[in-house]
XYZ file of C-alpha atoms in Angstrom:
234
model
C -7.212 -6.452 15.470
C -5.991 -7.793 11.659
C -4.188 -10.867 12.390
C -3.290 -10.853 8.467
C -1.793 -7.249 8.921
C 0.303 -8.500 11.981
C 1.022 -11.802 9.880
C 2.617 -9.659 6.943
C 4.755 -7.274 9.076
C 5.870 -9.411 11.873
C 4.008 -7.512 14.371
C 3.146 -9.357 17.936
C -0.733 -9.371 19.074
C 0.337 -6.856 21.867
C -0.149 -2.697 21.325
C 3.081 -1.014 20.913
C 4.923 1.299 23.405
C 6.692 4.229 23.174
C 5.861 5.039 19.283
C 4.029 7.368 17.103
C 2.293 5.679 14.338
C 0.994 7.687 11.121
C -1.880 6.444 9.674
C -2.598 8.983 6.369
C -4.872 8.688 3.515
C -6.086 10.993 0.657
C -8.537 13.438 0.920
C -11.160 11.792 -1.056
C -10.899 7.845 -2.457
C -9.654 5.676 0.366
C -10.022 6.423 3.915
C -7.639 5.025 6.732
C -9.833 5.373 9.534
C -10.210 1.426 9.604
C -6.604 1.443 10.331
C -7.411 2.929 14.369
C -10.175 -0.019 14.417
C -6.577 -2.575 14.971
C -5.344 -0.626 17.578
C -8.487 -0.288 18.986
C -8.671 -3.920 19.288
C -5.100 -4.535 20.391
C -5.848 -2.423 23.391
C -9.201 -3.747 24.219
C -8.254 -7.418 23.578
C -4.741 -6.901 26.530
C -7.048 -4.327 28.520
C -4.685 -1.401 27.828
C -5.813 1.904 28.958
C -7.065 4.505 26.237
C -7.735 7.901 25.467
C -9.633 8.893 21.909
C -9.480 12.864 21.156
C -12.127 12.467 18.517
C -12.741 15.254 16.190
C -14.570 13.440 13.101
C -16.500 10.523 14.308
C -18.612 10.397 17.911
C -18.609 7.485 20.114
C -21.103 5.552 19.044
C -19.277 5.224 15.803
C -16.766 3.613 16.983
C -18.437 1.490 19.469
C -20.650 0.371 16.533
C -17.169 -0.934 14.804
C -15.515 -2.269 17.771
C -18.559 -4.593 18.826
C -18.465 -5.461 14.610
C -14.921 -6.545 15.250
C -15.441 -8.615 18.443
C -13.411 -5.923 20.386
C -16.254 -3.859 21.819
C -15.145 -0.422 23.946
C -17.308 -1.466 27.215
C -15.191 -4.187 27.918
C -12.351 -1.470 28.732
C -14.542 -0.121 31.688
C -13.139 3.195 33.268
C -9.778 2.247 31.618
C -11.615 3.919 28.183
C -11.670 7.546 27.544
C -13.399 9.023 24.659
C -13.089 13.131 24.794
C -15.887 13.958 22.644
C -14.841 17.056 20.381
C -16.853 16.168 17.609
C -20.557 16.350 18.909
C -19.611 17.558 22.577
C -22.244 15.289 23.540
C -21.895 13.491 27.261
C -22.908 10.089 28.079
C -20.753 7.066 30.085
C -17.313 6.389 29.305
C -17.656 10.499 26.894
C -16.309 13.267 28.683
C -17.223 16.524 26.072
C -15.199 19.329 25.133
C -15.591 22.559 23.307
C -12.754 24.598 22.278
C -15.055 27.936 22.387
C -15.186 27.270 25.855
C -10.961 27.412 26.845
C -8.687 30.251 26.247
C -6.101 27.442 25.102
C -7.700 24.438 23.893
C -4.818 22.901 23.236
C -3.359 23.391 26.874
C -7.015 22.402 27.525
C -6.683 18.744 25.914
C -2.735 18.236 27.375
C -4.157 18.504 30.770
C -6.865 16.223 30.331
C -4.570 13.423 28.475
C -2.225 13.612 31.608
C -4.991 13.247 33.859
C -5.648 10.200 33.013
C -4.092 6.978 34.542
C -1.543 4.788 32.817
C -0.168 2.387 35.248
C 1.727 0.504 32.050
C 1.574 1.719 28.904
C -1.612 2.488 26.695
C -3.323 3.811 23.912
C -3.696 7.592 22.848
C -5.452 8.198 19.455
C -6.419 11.138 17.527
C -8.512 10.972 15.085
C -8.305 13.955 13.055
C -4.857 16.135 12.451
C -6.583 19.225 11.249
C -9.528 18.655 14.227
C -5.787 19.862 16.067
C -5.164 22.521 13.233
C -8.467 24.390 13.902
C -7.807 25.044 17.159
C -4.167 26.513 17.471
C -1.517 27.522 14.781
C 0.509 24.938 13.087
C 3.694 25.657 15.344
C 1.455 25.325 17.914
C 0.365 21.959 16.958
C 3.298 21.135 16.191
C 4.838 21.781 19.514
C 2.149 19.856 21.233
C 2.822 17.369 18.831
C 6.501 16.884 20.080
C 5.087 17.464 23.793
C 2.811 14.532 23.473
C 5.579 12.146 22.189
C 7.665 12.937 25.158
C 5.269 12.267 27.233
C 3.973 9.551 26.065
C 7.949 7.960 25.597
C 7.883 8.725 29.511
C 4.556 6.830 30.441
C 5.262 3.590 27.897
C 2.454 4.743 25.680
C 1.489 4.176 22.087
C 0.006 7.515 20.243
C -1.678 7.387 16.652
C -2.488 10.040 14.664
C -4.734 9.957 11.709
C -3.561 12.805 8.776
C -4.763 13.519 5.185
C -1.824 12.737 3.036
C -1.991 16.069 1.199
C -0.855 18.231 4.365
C 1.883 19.801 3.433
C 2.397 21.771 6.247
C 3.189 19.249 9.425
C 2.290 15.924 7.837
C 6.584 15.920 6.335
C 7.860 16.832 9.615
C 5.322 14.404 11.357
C 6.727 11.417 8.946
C 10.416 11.944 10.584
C 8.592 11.870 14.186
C 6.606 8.805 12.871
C 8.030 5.542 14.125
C 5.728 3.990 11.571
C 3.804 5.267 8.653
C 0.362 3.435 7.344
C -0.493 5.168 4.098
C -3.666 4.131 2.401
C -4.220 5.122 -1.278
C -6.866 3.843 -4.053
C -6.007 1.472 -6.670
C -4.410 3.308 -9.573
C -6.304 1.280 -11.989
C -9.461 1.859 -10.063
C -12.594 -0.268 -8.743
C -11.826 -4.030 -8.511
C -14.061 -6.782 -6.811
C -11.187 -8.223 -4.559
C -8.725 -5.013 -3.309
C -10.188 -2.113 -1.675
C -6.664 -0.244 -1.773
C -3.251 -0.585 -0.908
C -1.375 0.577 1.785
C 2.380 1.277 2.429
C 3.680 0.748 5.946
C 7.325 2.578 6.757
C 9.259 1.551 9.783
C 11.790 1.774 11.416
C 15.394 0.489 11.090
C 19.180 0.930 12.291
C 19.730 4.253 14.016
C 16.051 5.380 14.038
C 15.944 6.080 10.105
C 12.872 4.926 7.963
C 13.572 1.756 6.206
C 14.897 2.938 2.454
C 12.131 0.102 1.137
C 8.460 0.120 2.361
C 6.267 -2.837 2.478
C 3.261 -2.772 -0.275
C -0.017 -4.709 1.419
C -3.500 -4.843 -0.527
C -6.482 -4.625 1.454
C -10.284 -5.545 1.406
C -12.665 -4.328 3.882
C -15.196 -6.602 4.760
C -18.669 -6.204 6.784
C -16.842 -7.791 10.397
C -13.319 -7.701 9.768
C -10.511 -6.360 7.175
C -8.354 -8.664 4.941
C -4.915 -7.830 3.931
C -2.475 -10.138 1.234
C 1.054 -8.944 -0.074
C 1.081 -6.870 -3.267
C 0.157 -8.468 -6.711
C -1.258 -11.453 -4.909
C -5.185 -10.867 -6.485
């Protein structure tokens, strides 16, 4: 996890429950992929239970990250899922799965999500929004979208989904879903030693709207670990 990030927004050291957090970045740039890494580590640091649909990176990706971090995967044991849609490829702790292979992937993935055991709360991450869009149509998605937040309300679960900010087709109705929203964009003024980007986190506030302001954090990622300071502060 970023204890700066959690510093800055008055987040607690514990993975949220019951939310769906945004994480969105531009196509090309500034990734927010780096952004999963601190959930990641929030569940693997309590021992929370979690499931990672990946369509864009395989496991040992991330397993290279998390043991960079001090927040390796293994430690989870059986409580870590990784559904491997990327390579397909099976190994310990990977369970592989090829949409060619169901007559509803999407139905396909729901099933195995709910299989999975969540005694009290947990993580669910997916890494790639259009990895979703190949496989169904957007009301489709959509719908399973909504599904998943239901469920995951139900079982005291945390879900993130990772989006490029130029979807214009789900990524607006996603950001009223959203309980927060983690955009990462470049620096306008370009490369500079100390800032890798910035990023604007929404929440929320009285009655379940977004909060009218959003917070501006710079960022600098770093070989083990990811800094974060308020806006203008370097």
């Amino acid at each position: 996890m970023f204890s700066e990030l959690l510093s800055l927004l008055g987040w607690k050291p514990l993975l949220p429950h019951q939310e769906l957090i945004l994480l969105s970045h531009p196509a090309s740039g500034v990734d927010s992929r780096f952004l999963a890494h601190h959930f990641l580590s929030l569940a693997a640091q309590t021992d929370a239970p979690v499931a990672l649909l990946a369509f864009h990176y395989p496991f040992f990706h991330y397993s290279c990250i998390q043991k960079k971090l001090g927040h390796p995967l293994e430690k989870l044991g059986e409580s870590f899922h990784f559904i491997d849609a990327c390579t397909q490829a099976s190994a310990p702790q990977v369970t592989p799965f090829n949409p060619e292979e169901h007559l509803n992937p999407l139905e396909e993935l729901e099933q195995r999500l709910r299989a999975l055991s969540y005694p009290e709360g947990g993580l669910v991450l997916i890494d790639s929004l259009l990895g979703l869009q190949c496989l169904a149509s957007s009301s489709e998605v959509l719908q399973w979208l909504l599904n998943l937040q239901q469920w995951a309300v139900a079982k005291n679960l945390c879900v993130v989904l990772l989006t490029a900010a130029e979807d214009q087709t789900l990524v607006p109705i996603l950001r009223h879903m959203a309980t927060w929203q983690l955009d990462v964009c470049a620096l306008a003024s370009g490369y500079n030693r100390a800032v890798s980007g910035l990023l604007t986190v929404r929440g929320p506030a009285e009655g379940g709207e977004l909060r009218p302001q959003a917070t501006l954090l710079q960022f600098k990622v770093l070989e083990h670990t990811v800094k974060f300071m308020a806006h203008g502060t370097t």
